[in-house]
PDB file of C-alpha atoms in Angstrom:
ATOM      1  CA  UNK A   1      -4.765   2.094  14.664  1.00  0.00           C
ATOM      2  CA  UNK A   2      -2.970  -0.490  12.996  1.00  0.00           C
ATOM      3  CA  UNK A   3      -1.204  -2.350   9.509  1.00  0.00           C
ATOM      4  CA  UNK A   4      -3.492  -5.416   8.651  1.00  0.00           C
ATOM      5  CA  UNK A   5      -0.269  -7.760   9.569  1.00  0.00           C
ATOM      6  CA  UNK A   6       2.244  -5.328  10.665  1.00  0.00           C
ATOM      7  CA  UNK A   7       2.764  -6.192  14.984  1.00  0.00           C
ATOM      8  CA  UNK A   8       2.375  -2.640  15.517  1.00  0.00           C
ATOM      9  CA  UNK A   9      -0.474   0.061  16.778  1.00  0.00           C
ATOM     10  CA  UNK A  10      -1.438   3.409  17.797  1.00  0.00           C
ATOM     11  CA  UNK A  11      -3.569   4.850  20.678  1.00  0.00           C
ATOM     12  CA  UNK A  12      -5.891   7.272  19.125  1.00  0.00           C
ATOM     13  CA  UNK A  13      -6.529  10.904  21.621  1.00  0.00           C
ATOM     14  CA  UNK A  14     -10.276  12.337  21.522  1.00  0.00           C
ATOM     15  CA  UNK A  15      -9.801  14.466  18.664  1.00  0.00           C
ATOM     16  CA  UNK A  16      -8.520  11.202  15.919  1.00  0.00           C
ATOM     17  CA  UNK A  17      -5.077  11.780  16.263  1.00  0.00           C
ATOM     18  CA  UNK A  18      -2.655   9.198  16.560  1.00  0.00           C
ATOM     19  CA  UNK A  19       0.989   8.492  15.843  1.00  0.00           C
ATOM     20  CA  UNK A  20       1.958   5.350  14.427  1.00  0.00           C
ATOM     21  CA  UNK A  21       5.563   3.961  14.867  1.00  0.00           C
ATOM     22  CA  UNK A  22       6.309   2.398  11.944  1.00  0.00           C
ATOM     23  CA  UNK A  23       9.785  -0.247  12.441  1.00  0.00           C
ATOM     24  CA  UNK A  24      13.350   0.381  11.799  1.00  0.00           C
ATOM     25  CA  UNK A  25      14.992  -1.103   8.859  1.00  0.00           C
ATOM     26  CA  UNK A  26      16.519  -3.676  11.232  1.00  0.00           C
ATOM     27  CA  UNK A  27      13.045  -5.541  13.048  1.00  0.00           C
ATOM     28  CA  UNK A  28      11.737  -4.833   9.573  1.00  0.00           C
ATOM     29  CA  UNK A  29      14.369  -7.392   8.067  1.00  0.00           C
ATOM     30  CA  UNK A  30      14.504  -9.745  10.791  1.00  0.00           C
ATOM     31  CA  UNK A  31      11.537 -10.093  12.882  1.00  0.00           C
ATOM     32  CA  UNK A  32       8.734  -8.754  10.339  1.00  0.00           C
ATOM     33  CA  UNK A  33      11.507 -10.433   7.398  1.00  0.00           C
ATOM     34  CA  UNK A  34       8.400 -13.162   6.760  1.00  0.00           C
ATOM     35  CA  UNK A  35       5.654 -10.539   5.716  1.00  0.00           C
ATOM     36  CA  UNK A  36       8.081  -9.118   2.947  1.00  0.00           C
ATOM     37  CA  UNK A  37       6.929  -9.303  -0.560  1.00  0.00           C
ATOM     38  CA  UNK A  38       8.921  -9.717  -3.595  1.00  0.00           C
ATOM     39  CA  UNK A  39       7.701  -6.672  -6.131  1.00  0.00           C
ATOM     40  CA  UNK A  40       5.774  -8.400  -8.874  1.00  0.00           C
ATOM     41  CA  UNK A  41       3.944 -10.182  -5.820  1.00  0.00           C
ATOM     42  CA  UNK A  42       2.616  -6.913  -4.140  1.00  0.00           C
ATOM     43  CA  UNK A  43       0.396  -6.309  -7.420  1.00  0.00           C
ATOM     44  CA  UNK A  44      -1.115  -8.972  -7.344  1.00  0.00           C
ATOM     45  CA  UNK A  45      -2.737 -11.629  -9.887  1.00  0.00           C
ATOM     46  CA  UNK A  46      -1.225  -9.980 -13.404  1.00  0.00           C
ATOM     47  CA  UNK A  47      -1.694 -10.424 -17.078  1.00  0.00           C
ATOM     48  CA  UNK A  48       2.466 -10.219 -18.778  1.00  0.00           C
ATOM     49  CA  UNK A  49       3.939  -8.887 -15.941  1.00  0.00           C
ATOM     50  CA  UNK A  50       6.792  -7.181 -16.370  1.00  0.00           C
ATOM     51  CA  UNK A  51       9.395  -6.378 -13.669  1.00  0.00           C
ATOM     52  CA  UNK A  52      12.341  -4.586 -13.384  1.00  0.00           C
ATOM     53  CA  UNK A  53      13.814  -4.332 -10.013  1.00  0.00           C
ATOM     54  CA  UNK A  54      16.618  -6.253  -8.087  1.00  0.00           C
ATOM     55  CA  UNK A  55      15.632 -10.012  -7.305  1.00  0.00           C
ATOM     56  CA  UNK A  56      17.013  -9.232  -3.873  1.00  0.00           C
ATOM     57  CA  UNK A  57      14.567  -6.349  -3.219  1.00  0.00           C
ATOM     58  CA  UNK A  58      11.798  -7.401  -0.593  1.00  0.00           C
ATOM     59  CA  UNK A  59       9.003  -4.691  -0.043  1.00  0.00           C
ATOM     60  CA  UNK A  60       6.043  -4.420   2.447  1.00  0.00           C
ATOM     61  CA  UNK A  61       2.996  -1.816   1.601  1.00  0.00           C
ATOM     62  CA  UNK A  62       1.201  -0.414   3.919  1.00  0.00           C
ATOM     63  CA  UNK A  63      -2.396   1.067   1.796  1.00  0.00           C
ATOM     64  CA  UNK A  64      -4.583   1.065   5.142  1.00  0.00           C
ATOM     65  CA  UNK A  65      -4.877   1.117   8.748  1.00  0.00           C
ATOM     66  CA  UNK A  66      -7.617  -0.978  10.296  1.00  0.00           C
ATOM     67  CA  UNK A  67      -9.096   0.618  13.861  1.00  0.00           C
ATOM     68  CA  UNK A  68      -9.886  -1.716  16.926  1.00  0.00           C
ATOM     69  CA  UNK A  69     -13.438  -2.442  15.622  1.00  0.00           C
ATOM     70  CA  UNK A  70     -12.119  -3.640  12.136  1.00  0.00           C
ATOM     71  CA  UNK A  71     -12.938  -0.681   9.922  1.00  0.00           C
ATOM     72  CA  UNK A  72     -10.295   0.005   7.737  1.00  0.00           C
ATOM     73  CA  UNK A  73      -8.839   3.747   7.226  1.00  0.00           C
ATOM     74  CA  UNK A  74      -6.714   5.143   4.287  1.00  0.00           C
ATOM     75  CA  UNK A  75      -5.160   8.546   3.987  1.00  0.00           C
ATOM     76  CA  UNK A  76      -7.378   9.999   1.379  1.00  0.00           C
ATOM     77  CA  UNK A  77      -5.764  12.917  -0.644  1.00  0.00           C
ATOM     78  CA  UNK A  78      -8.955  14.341  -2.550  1.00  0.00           C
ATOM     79  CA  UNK A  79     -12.168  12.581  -1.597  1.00  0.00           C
ATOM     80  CA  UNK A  80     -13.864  14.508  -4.775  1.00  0.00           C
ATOM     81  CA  UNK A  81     -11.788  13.020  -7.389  1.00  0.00           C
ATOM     82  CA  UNK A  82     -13.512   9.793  -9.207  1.00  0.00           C
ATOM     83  CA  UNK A  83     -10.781   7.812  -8.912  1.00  0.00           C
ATOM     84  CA  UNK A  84      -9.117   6.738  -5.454  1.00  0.00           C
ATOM     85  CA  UNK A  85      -6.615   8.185  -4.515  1.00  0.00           C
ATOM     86  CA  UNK A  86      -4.222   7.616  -1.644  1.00  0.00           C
ATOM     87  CA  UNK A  87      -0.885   7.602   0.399  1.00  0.00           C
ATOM     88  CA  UNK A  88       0.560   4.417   1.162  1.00  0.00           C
ATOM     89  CA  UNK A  89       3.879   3.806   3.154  1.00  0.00           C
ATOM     90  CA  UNK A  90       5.936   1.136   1.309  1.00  0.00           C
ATOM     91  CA  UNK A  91       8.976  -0.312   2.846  1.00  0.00           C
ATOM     92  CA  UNK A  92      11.872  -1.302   0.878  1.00  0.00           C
ATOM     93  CA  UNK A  93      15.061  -3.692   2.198  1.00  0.00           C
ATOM     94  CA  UNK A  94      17.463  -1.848  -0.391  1.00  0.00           C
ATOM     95  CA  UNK A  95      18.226   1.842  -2.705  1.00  0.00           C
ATOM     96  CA  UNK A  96      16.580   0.339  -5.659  1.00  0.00           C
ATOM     97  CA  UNK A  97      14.471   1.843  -9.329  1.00  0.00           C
ATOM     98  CA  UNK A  98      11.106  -0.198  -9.416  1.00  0.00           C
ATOM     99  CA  UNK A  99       9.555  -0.568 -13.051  1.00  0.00           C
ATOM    100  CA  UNK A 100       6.765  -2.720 -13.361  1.00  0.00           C
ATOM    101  CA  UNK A 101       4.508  -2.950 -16.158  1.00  0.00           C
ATOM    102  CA  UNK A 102       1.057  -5.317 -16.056  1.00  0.00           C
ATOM    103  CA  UNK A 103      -2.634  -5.976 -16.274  1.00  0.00           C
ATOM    104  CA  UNK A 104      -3.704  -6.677 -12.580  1.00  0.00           C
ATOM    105  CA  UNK A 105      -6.649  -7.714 -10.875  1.00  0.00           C
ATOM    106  CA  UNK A 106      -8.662  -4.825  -9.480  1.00  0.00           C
ATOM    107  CA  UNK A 107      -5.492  -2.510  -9.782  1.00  0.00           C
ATOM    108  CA  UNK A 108      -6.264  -2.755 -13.950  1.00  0.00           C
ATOM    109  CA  UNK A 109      -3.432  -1.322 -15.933  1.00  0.00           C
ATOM    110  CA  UNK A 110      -0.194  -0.350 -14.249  1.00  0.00           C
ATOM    111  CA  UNK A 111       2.914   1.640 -16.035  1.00  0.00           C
ATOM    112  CA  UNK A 112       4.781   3.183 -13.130  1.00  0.00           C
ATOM    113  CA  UNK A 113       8.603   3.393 -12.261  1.00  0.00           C
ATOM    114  CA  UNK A 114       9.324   4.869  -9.024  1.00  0.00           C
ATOM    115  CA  UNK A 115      12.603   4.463  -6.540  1.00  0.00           C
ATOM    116  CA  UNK A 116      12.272   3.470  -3.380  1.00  0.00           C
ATOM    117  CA  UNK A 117      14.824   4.036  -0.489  1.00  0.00           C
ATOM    118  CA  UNK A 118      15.987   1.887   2.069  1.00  0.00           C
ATOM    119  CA  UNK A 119      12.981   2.018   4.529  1.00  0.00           C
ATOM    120  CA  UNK A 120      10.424   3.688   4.822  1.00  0.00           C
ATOM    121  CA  UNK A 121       8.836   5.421   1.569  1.00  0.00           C
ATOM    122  CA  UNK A 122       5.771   7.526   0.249  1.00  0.00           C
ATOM    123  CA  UNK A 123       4.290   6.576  -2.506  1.00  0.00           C
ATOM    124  CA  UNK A 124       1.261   8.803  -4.000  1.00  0.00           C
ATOM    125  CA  UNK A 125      -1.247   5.660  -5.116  1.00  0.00           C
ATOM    126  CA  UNK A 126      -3.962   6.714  -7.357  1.00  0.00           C
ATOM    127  CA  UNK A 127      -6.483   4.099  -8.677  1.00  0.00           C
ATOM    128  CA  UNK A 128      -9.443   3.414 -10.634  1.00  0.00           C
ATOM    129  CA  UNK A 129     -10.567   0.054 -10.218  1.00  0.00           C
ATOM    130  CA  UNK A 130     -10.389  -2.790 -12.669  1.00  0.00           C
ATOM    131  CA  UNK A 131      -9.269   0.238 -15.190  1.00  0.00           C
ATOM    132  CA  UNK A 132      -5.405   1.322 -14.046  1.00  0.00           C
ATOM    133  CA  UNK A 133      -3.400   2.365 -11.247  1.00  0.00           C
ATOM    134  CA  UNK A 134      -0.357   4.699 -10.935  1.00  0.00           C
ATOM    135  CA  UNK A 135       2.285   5.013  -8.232  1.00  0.00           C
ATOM    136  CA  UNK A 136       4.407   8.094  -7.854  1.00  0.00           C
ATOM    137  CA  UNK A 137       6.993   8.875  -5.165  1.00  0.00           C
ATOM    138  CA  UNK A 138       5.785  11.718  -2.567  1.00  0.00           C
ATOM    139  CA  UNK A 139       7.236  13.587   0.461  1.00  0.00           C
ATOM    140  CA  UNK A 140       6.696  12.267   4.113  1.00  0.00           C
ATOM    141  CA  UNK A 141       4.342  14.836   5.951  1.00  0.00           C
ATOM    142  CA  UNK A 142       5.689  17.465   8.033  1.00  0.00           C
ATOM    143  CA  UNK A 143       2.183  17.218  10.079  1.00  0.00           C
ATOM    144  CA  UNK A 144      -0.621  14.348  10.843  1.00  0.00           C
ATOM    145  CA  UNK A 145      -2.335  12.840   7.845  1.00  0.00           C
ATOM    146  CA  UNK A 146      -6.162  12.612   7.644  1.00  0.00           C
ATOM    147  CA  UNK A 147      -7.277   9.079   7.418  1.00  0.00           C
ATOM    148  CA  UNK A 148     -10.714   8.420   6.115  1.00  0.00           C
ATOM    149  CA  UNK A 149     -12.781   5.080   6.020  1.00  0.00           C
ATOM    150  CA  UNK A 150     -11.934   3.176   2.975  1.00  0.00           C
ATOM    151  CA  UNK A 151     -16.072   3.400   2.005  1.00  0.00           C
ATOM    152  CA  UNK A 152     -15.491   7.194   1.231  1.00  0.00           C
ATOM    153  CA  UNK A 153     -17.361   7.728  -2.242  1.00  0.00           C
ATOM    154  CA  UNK A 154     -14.357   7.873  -4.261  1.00  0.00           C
ATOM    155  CA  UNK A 155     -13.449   4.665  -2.733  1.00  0.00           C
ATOM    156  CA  UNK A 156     -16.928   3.004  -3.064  1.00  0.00           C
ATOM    157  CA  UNK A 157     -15.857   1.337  -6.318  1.00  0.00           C
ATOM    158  CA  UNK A 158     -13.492  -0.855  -3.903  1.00  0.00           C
ATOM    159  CA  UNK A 159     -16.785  -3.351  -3.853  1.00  0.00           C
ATOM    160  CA  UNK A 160     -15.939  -3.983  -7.550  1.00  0.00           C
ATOM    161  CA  UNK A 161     -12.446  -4.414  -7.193  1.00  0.00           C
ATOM    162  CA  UNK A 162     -11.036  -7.877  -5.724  1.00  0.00           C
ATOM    163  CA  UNK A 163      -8.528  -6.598  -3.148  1.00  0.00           C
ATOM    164  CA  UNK A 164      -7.386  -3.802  -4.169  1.00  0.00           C
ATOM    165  CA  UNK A 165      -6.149  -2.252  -1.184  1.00  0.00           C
ATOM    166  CA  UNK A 166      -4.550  -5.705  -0.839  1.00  0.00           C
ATOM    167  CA  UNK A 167      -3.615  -7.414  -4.219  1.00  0.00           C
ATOM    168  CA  UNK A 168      -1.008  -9.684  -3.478  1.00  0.00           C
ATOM    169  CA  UNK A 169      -4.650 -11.393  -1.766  1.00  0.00           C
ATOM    170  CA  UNK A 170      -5.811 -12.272  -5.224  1.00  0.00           C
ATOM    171  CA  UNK A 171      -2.662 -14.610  -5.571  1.00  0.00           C
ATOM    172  CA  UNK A 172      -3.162 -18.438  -3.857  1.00  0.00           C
ATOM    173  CA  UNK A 173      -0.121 -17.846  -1.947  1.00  0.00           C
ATOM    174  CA  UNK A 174      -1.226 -14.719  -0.165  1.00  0.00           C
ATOM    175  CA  UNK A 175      -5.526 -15.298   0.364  1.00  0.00           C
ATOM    176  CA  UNK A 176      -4.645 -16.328   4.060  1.00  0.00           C
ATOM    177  CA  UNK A 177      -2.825 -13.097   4.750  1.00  0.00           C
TER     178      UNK A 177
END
Protein backbone atom coordinates (compact mmCIF):
# COMPACT_ATOMS: atom_id res chain seq x y z
CA UNK A 1 0.00 0.00 0.00
CA UNK A 2 0.96 3.34 -0.79
CA UNK A 3 0.27 7.60 -1.09
CA UNK A 4 -0.06 8.36 -4.93
CA UNK A 5 3.37 10.55 -4.53
CA UNK A 6 4.29 10.04 -1.02
CA UNK A 7 8.05 7.69 -1.23
CA UNK A 8 6.54 5.47 1.19
CA UNK A 9 4.68 1.79 1.36
CA UNK A 10 3.32 -0.98 3.26
CA UNK A 11 3.59 -4.83 2.99
CA UNK A 12 0.14 -6.12 3.24
CA UNK A 13 -0.14 -9.89 5.60
CA UNK A 14 -2.82 -12.52 4.19
CA UNK A 15 -5.62 -11.24 6.04
CA UNK A 16 -5.37 -7.11 4.38
CA UNK A 17 -3.62 -5.74 7.10
CA UNK A 18 -0.94 -3.44 6.77
CA UNK A 19 0.77 -0.63 8.63
CA UNK A 20 1.75 2.34 6.88
CA UNK A 21 4.58 4.63 8.23
CA UNK A 22 3.62 7.81 7.49
CA UNK A 23 7.03 10.57 7.81
CA UNK A 24 8.11 12.68 10.62
CA UNK A 25 7.56 16.32 10.53
CA UNK A 26 11.26 16.67 9.66
CA UNK A 27 11.66 14.36 6.01
CA UNK A 28 8.17 15.75 5.60
CA UNK A 29 9.67 19.42 5.38
CA UNK A 30 12.80 18.67 3.77
CA UNK A 31 12.92 15.75 1.59
CA UNK A 32 9.03 15.38 0.69
CA UNK A 33 9.16 19.73 1.20
CA UNK A 34 8.40 19.74 -2.92
CA UNK A 35 4.99 17.76 -2.79
CA UNK A 36 3.59 20.37 -0.18
CA UNK A 37 0.59 22.29 -1.16
CA UNK A 38 -0.35 25.69 -0.22
CA UNK A 39 -4.24 25.40 1.20
CA UNK A 40 -6.37 27.07 -1.43
CA UNK A 41 -4.28 24.75 -3.91
CA UNK A 42 -5.32 21.34 -2.30
CA UNK A 43 -9.09 22.15 -3.39
CA UNK A 44 -8.55 22.50 -6.38
CA UNK A 45 -9.94 24.62 -9.50
CA UNK A 46 -12.45 27.15 -7.34
CA UNK A 47 -15.10 29.67 -8.07
CA UNK A 48 -14.27 33.04 -5.20
CA UNK A 49 -12.12 31.24 -3.17
CA UNK A 50 -11.77 32.32 -0.01
CA UNK A 51 -8.88 31.47 2.37
CA UNK A 52 -8.01 32.06 5.67
CA UNK A 53 -4.97 30.38 6.91
CA UNK A 54 -1.24 31.44 7.36
CA UNK A 55 0.60 32.09 3.91
CA UNK A 56 3.39 30.08 5.48
CA UNK A 57 1.22 26.96 6.04
CA UNK A 58 2.17 24.09 3.48
CA UNK A 59 -0.17 20.94 3.68
CA UNK A 60 -0.05 17.45 1.98
CA UNK A 61 -3.46 15.19 1.90
CA UNK A 62 -3.40 11.94 1.82
CA UNK A 63 -7.47 10.78 0.51
CA UNK A 64 -6.21 7.25 -0.86
CA UNK A 65 -3.81 4.53 -0.94
CA UNK A 66 -3.12 2.92 -4.29
CA UNK A 67 -2.10 -1.12 -3.99
CA UNK A 68 0.79 -2.63 -6.19
CA UNK A 69 -1.63 -3.32 -9.11
CA UNK A 70 -2.87 0.40 -9.22
CA UNK A 71 -6.27 0.14 -7.59
CA UNK A 72 -6.80 2.80 -5.38
CA UNK A 73 -8.19 2.23 -1.62
CA UNK A 74 -9.85 4.81 0.77
CA UNK A 75 -10.88 4.30 4.34
CA UNK A 76 -14.58 4.25 3.91
CA UNK A 77 -16.57 5.21 7.12
CA UNK A 78 -20.26 4.15 6.03
CA UNK A 79 -20.39 2.53 2.61
CA UNK A 80 -24.45 2.95 2.86
CA UNK A 81 -24.54 6.60 3.06
CA UNK A 82 -25.19 8.42 -0.54
CA UNK A 83 -22.63 10.61 -0.21
CA UNK A 84 -18.80 9.59 0.16
CA UNK A 85 -17.52 9.63 2.92
CA UNK A 86 -13.97 9.19 4.14
CA UNK A 87 -10.79 9.58 6.38
CA UNK A 88 -7.99 11.30 4.96
CA UNK A 89 -4.57 11.99 6.74
CA UNK A 90 -3.55 15.64 6.06
CA UNK A 91 -0.20 16.88 7.01
CA UNK A 92 0.36 20.30 8.14
CA UNK A 93 4.08 22.21 8.48
CA UNK A 94 2.59 24.49 11.40
CA UNK A 95 -0.42 24.83 14.62
CA UNK A 96 -2.66 26.69 12.34
CA UNK A 97 -7.08 27.42 11.99
CA UNK A 98 -7.90 26.58 8.23
CA UNK A 99 -11.12 28.46 6.85
CA UNK A 100 -11.75 28.14 3.38
CA UNK A 101 -14.80 28.98 1.66
CA UNK A 102 -15.38 28.11 -2.40
CA UNK A 103 -17.13 26.55 -5.34
CA UNK A 104 -14.71 23.70 -6.49
CA UNK A 105 -14.52 21.38 -9.17
CA UNK A 106 -15.94 17.97 -8.31
CA UNK A 107 -15.62 18.85 -4.48
CA UNK A 108 -18.87 21.46 -5.27
CA UNK A 109 -19.51 23.74 -2.37
CA UNK A 110 -17.10 23.88 0.54
CA UNK A 111 -17.72 25.91 4.05
CA UNK A 112 -15.42 24.18 6.51
CA UNK A 113 -12.93 25.56 9.21
CA UNK A 114 -10.95 23.01 10.86
CA UNK A 115 -7.30 23.24 12.78
CA UNK A 116 -4.74 21.31 11.89
CA UNK A 117 -1.63 20.41 14.06
CA UNK A 118 1.81 20.24 13.28
CA UNK A 119 1.95 16.82 11.45
CA UNK A 120 0.05 14.45 11.01
CA UNK A 121 -3.91 15.07 11.19
CA UNK A 122 -7.43 13.35 10.72
CA UNK A 123 -9.71 14.91 8.96
CA UNK A 124 -13.39 13.28 8.60
CA UNK A 125 -13.99 14.14 4.56
CA UNK A 126 -17.48 13.74 3.50
CA UNK A 127 -18.48 14.50 -0.15
CA UNK A 128 -21.08 14.57 -2.67
CA UNK A 129 -19.76 15.21 -5.92
CA UNK A 130 -20.07 18.33 -7.99
CA UNK A 131 -22.73 19.32 -5.04
CA UNK A 132 -20.44 20.12 -1.64
CA UNK A 133 -17.90 18.78 0.53
CA UNK A 134 -17.22 19.14 4.29
CA UNK A 135 -14.08 18.55 6.34
CA UNK A 136 -14.18 18.02 10.06
CA UNK A 137 -11.30 17.19 12.41
CA UNK A 138 -11.42 13.40 13.81
CA UNK A 139 -9.41 11.22 16.23
CA UNK A 140 -6.45 8.97 14.97
CA UNK A 141 -7.58 5.22 15.38
CA UNK A 142 -6.65 3.28 18.29
CA UNK A 143 -6.88 0.05 15.83
CA UNK A 144 -6.41 -0.70 11.85
CA UNK A 145 -8.72 1.16 9.51
CA UNK A 146 -10.73 -0.68 6.81
CA UNK A 147 -9.78 0.50 3.42
CA UNK A 148 -12.17 -0.16 0.62
CA UNK A 149 -11.71 0.31 -3.25
CA UNK A 150 -12.54 3.78 -4.19
CA UNK A 151 -15.47 2.10 -6.78
CA UNK A 152 -17.53 1.22 -3.56
CA UNK A 153 -21.22 2.39 -4.48
CA UNK A 154 -21.19 5.37 -2.43
CA UNK A 155 -18.10 6.27 -4.20
CA UNK A 156 -19.34 5.37 -7.75
CA UNK A 157 -20.32 9.00 -8.37
CA UNK A 158 -16.34 9.61 -8.39
CA UNK A 159 -16.81 8.92 -12.44
CA UNK A 160 -18.71 12.26 -12.44
CA UNK A 161 -16.45 14.12 -10.45
CA UNK A 162 -13.03 15.45 -12.08
CA UNK A 163 -10.51 14.43 -9.41
CA UNK A 164 -11.98 14.48 -6.58
CA UNK A 165 -9.95 12.35 -4.53
CA UNK A 166 -7.24 14.57 -6.06
CA UNK A 167 -8.35 18.23 -6.79
CA UNK A 168 -5.40 20.18 -6.76
CA UNK A 169 -5.25 17.78 -10.41
CA UNK A 170 -7.89 19.97 -11.91
CA UNK A 171 -5.41 23.01 -11.59
CA UNK A 172 -2.62 23.29 -14.76
CA UNK A 173 0.03 23.34 -12.26
CA UNK A 174 -0.76 20.05 -10.60
CA UNK A 175 -2.32 17.60 -13.87
CA UNK A 176 1.26 15.97 -13.98
CA UNK A 177 1.15 14.99 -10.33
Amino acid sequence: MKPDELPVSAPVNATGVFDLGLPRVATMTSTNAKLLFSVPDVFGACTNPQTSAPPTLKVYPINDLNTDKGQSLIAELDPARAALNYRAWWFATQDATVKFRGDCLGLGKIDTTFALKRGWNLLVTVTDPGVSTSYTAGSQPGSPVPWRPSNTISAARLDTAPNVLHPWRNLPEYRDR
